[in-house]
Coordinates of C-alpha atoms and ligand atoms in Angstrom, one line a residue:
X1247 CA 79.2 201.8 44.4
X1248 CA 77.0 199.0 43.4
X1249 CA 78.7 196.8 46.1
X1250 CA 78.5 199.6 48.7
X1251 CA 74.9 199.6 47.5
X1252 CA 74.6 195.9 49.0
X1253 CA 76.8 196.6 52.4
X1254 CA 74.3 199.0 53.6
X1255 CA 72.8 196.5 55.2
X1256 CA 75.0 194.9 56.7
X1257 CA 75.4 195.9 60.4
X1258 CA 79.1 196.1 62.2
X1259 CA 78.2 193.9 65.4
X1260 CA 77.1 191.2 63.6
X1261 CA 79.9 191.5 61.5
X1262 CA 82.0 191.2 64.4
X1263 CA 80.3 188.8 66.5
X1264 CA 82.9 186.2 66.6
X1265 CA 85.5 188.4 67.1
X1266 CA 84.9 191.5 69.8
X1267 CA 82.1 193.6 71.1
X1268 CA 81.1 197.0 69.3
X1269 CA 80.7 200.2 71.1
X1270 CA 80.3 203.6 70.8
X1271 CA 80.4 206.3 72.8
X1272 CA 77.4 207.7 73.5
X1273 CA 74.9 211.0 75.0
X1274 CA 71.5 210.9 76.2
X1275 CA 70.5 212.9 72.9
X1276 CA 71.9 210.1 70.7
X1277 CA 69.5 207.5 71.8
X1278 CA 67.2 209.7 69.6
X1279 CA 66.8 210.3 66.0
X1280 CA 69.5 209.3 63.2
X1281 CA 71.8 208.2 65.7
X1282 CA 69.7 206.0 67.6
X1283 CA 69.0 204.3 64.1
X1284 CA 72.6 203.5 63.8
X1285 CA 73.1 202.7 66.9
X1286 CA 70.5 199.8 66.8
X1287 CA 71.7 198.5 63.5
X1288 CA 75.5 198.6 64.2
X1289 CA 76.3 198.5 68.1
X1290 CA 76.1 196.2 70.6
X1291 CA 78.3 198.0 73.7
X1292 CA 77.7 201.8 74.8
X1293 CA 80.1 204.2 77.0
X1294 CA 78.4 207.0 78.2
X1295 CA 80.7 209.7 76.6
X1296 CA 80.7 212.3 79.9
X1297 CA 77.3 211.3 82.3
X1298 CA 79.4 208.7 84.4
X1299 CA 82.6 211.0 85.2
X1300 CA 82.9 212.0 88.9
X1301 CA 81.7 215.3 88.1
X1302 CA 78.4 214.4 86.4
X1303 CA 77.2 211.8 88.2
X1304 CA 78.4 212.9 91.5
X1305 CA 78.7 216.4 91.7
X1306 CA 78.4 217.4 95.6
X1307 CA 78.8 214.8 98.2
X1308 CA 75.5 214.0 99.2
X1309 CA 73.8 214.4 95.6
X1310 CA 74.3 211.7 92.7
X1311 CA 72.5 212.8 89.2
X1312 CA 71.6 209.3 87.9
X1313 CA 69.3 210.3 85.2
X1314 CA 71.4 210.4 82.2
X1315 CA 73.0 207.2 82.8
X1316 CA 69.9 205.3 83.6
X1317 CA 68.2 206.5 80.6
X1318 CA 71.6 204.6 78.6
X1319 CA 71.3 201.8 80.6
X1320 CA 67.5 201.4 79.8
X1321 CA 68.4 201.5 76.4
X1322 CA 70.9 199.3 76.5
X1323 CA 69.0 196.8 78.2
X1324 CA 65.8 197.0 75.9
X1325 CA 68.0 196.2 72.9
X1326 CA 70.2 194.0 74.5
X1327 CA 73.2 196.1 74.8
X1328 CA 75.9 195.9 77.2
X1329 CA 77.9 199.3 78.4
X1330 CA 81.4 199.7 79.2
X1331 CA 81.8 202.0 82.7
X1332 CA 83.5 205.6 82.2
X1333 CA 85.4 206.0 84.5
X1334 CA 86.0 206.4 88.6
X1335 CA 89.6 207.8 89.1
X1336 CA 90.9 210.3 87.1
X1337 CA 92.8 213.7 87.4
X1338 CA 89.9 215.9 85.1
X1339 CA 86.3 215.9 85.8
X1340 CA 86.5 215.4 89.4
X1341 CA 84.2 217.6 91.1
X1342 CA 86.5 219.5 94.1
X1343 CA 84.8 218.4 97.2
X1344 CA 86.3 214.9 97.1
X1345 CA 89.4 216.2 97.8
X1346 CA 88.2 219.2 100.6
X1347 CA 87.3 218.4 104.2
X1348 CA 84.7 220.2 106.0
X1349 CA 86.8 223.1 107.0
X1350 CA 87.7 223.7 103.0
X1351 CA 91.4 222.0 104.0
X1352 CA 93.1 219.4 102.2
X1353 CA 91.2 216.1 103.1
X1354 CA 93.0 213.2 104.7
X1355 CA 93.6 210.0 102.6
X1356 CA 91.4 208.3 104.6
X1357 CA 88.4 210.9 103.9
X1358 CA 89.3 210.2 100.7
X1359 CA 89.5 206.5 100.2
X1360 CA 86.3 206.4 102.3
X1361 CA 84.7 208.4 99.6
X1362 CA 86.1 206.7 96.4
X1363 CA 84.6 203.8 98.5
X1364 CA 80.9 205.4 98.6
X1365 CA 81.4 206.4 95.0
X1366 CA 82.7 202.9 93.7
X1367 CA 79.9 200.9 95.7
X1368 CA 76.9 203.0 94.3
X1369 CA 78.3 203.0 90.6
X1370 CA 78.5 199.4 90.7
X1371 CA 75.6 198.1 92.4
X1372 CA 73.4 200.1 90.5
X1373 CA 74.7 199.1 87.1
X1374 CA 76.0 195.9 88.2
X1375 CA 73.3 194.4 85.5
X1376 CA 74.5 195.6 82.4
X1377 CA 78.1 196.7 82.7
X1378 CA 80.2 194.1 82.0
X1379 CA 83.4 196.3 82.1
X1380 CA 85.1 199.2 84.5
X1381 CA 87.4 201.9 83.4
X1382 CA 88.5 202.0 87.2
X1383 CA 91.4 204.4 86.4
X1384 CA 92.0 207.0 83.7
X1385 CA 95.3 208.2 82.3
X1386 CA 97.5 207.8 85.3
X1387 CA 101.0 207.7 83.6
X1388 CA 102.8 211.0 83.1
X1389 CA 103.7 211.4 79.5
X1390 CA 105.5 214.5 79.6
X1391 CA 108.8 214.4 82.1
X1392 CA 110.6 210.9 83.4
X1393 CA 108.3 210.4 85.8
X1394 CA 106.3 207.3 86.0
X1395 CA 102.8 208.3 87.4
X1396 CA 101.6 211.6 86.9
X1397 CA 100.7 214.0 89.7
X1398 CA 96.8 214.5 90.7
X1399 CA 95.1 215.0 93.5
X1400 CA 94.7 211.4 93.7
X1401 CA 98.3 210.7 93.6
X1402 CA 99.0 213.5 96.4
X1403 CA 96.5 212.6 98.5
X1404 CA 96.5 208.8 99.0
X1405 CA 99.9 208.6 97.6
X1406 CA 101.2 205.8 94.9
X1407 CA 99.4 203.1 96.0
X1408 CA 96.0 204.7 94.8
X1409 CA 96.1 202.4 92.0
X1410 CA 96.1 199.2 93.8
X1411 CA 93.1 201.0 96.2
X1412 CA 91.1 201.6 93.8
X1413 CA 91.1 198.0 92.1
X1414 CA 91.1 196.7 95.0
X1415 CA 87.7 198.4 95.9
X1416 CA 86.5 197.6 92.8
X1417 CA 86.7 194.3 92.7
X1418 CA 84.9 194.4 95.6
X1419 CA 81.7 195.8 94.5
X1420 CA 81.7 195.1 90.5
X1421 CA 80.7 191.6 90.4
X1422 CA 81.4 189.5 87.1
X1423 CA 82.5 192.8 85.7
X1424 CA 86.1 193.2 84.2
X1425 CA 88.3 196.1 85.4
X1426 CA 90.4 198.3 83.1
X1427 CA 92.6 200.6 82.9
X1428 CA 92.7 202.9 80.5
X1429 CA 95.0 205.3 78.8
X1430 CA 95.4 207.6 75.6
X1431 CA 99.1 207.1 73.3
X1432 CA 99.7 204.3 75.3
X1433 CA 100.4 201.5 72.1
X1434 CA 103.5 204.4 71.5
X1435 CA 106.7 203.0 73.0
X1436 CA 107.5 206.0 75.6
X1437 CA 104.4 205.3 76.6
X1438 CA 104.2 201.8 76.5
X1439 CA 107.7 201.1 78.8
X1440 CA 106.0 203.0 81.2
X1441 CA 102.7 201.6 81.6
X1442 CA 104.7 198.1 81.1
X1443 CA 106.5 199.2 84.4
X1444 CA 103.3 200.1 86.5
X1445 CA 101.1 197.5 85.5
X1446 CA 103.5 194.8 85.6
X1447 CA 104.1 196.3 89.7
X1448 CA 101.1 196.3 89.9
X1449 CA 99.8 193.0 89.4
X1450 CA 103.2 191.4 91.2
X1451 CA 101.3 193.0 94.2
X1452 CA 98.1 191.4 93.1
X1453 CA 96.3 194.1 92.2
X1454 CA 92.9 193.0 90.5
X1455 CA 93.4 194.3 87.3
X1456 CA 92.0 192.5 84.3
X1457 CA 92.5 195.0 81.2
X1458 CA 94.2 197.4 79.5
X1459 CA 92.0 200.1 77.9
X1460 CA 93.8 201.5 74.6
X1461 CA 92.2 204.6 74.0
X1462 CA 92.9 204.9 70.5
X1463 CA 92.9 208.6 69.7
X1464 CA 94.7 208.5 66.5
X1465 CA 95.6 210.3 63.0
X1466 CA 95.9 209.0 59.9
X1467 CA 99.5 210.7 59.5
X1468 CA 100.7 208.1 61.8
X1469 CA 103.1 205.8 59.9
X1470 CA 104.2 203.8 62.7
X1471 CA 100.6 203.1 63.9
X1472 CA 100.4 199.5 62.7
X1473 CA 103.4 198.5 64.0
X1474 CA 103.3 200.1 67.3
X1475 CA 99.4 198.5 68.3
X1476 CA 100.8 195.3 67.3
X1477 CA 103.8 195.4 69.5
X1478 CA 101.5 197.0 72.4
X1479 CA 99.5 194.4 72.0
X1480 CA 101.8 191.9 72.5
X1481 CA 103.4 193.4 75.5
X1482 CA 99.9 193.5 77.4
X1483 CA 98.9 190.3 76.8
X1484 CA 102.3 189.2 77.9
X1485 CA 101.0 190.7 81.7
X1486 CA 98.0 188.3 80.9
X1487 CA 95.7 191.4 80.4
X1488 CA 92.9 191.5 78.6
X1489 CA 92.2 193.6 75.5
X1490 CA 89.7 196.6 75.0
X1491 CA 90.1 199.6 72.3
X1492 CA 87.7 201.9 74.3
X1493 CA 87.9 205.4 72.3
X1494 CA 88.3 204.9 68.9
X1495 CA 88.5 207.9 66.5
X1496 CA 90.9 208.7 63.3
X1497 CA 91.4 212.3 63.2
X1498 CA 92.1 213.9 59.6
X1499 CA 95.3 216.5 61.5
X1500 CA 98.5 215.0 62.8
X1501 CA 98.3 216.2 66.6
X1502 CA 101.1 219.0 66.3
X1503 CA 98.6 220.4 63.0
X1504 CA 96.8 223.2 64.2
X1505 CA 95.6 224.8 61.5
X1506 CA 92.2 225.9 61.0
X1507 CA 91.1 226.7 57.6
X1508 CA 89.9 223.4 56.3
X1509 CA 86.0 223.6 56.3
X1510 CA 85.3 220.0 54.7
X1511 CA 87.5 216.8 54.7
X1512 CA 89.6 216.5 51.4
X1513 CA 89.5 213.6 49.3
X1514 CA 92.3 212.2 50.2
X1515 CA 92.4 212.7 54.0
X1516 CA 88.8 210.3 53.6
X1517 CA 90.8 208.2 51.5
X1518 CA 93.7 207.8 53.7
X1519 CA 91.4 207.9 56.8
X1520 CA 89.3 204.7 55.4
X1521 CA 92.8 202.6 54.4
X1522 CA 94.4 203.6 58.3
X1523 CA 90.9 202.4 59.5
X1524 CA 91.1 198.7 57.6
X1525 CA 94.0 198.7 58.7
X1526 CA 93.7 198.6 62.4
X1527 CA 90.7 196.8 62.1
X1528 CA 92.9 194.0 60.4
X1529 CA 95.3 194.2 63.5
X1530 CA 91.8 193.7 65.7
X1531 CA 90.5 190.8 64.1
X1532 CA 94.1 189.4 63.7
X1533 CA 94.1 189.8 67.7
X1534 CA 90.7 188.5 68.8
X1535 CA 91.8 186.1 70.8
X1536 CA 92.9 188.9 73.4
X1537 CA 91.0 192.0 72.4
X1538 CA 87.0 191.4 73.2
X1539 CA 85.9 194.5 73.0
X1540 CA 86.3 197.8 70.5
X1541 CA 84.4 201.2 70.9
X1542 CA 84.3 204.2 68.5
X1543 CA 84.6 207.5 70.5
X1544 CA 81.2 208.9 69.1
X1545 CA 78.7 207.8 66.3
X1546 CA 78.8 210.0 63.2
X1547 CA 81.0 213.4 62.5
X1548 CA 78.1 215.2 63.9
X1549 CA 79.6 215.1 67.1
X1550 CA 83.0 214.6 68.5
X1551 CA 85.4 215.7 71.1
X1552 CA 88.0 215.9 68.3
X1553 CA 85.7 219.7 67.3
X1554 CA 87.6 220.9 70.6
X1555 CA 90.7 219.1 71.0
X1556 CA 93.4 219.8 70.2
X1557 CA 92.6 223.1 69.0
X1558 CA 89.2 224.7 70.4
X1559 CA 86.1 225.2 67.5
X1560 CA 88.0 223.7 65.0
X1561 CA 85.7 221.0 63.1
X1562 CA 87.6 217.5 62.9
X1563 CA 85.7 214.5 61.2
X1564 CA 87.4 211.7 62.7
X1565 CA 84.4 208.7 63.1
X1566 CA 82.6 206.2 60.6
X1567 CA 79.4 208.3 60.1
X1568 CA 79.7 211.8 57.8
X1569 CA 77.9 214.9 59.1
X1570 CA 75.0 214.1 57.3
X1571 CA 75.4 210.5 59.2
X1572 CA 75.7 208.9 56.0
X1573 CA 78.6 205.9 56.4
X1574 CA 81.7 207.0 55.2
X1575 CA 84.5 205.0 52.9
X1576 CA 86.0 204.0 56.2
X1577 CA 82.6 202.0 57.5
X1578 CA 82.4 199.8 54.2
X1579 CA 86.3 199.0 54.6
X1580 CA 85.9 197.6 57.8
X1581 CA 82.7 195.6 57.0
X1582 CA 84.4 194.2 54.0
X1583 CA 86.9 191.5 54.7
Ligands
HAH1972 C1 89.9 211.0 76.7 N1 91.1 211.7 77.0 C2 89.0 210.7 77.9 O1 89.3 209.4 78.4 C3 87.5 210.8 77.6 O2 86.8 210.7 78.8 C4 87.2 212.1 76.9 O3 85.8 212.1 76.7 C5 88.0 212.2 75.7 C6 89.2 211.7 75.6 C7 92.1 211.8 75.9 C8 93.2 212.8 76.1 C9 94.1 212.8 75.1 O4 94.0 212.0 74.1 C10 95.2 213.7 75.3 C11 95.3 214.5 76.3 C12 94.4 214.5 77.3 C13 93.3 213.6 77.2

């Protein structure tokens, strides 16, 4: 106690400065109150959690809603923050008008590519100053049949190559900034051959990709976790990619776990959750050389995306803050090595 006591004031990104960048994910409302507190002492990276997604930011073709974003970005830049970008192509949260033509039919691939060009080229150059990294595709390998990439509306309509389109696009707007792609299960070895396959095509054809995103949506049920990051690890920086953990949470239910009737985190789920959280964090700092960047999917317990998935309502406390935004068990293990 007496030595957590002394770690409260010691902050995570200055912990970590000579490893990897510290992010969270973030809302406009955070940059308020408690969590703006703990966000100033402990982060130096933000993701906007939902405001960048086509949907948000984009929503009819000739209207962009810019305001939540640039209120993060203002932030960011007053406290000398950088942000990671969230995200261009993916098959949820795409407003349906990119994919209509003016009659309501199916739009031609060049419609679309025209507008993922529009969409690409405003994203960037207004955030070209403090985004240093691009999630320019989301979750494009299928994870439930054989298949390699998993149907979308991107896929059907521009075909396989969308990938390379999209980088390719990128790269021509973003600047200095580093493009990513990023995916969830993706340090599991199904998961892993796969995206081995497709990014390893992909930058035979000289696609501009720079990084692999690991989401990091985990449990801590999940024996094999350790090993499994480790050998993902490997395997990416084998395709010379670069490193980033973008979403970062521990959830207290192994995914399959749908029960509801647990109201407050036991004991030993905080116990277990704080030792699975060391020990990733270990495997981070033992990688630094390749992974430069590592963001928690939310601030405190407050607030996460784990309340509604996988089950709908049901409270999950899967972050480094409590509800009260207190630092849990988990926050003084990683500070503490
Ligand atoms: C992520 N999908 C998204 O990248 C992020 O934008 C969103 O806010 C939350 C999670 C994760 C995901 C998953 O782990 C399993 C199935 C579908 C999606």
């Amino acid at each position: 106690m007496g030595e957590n006591l002394e770690m409260l004031n010691l902050s995570l990104a200055k912990t970590y400065k000579d490893y990897f960048k510290i992010g969270a994910a973030v809302t406009a409302k955070d940059l308020e109150g408690v969590h703006r507190e703990i966000l100033l002492k402990h982060f130096n990276s933000l993701t906007p959690e939902n405001a960048m997604k086509f949907e948000n930011i984009h929503p009819e073709e000739q209207r962009y809603d810019f305001e939540e974003v640039d209120r993060i970005r203002s932030f960011a830049i007053e406290n000398n923050m950088k942000m990671r970008g969230h995200t261009f192509v993916w098959h949820n949260q795409t407003p349906g008008w990119v994919f209509l033509d003016k009659n309501g039919e199916e739009a031609s691939k060049e419609l679309v590519i025209e507008r993922l060009r529009g969409h690409i080229k405003s994203l960037c150059e207004r955030y070209k100053d403090v985004v240093y990294a691009w999630d320019v595709v989301n979750e494009a390998v299928e994870d439930k049949t054989e298949k390699l990439l998993r149907e979308s509306n991107w896929r059907k309509i521009i075909g396989d190559d969308y990938l390379k389109i999209a980088f390719e696009i990128a790269r021509e707007y973003a600047g200095d900034a580093k493009l990513f792609y990023n995916d969830y299960n993706n340090e599991m070895p199904y998961k892993l051959e796969k995206t081995y396959k497709v990014l390893k095509e992909l930058l035979e054809r000289g696609t501009p990709i720079d990084g692999i995103g690991i989401q990091a949506h985990w449990n801590i049920w999940d024996k094999n976790l350790v090993s499994n990051l480790k050998k993902a690890i490997e395997v990416y920086a084998s395709l010379g990619l670069e490193i980033h953990i973008t979403e970062l949470d521990i959830s207290v239910f192994e995914f399959e776990d749908k029960r509801t009737d647990l109201f407050e985190p036991t004991p030993e789920m905080l116990e277990l959750q704080a030792k699975v959280y060391e020990d990733v964090f270990a495997v981070f700092r033992e990688y630094k050389d390749v992974i430069t960047s590592v963001t928690l999917w939310g601030i405190s317990d407050r607030h996460t995306w784990k309340d509604n998935f996988p089950v709908k309502g049901r409270k999950d406390w899967p972050l480094l803050f409590d509800v009260n935004v207190k630092p849990k068990e988990a926050l003084y293990r990683i500070l503490r090595f």
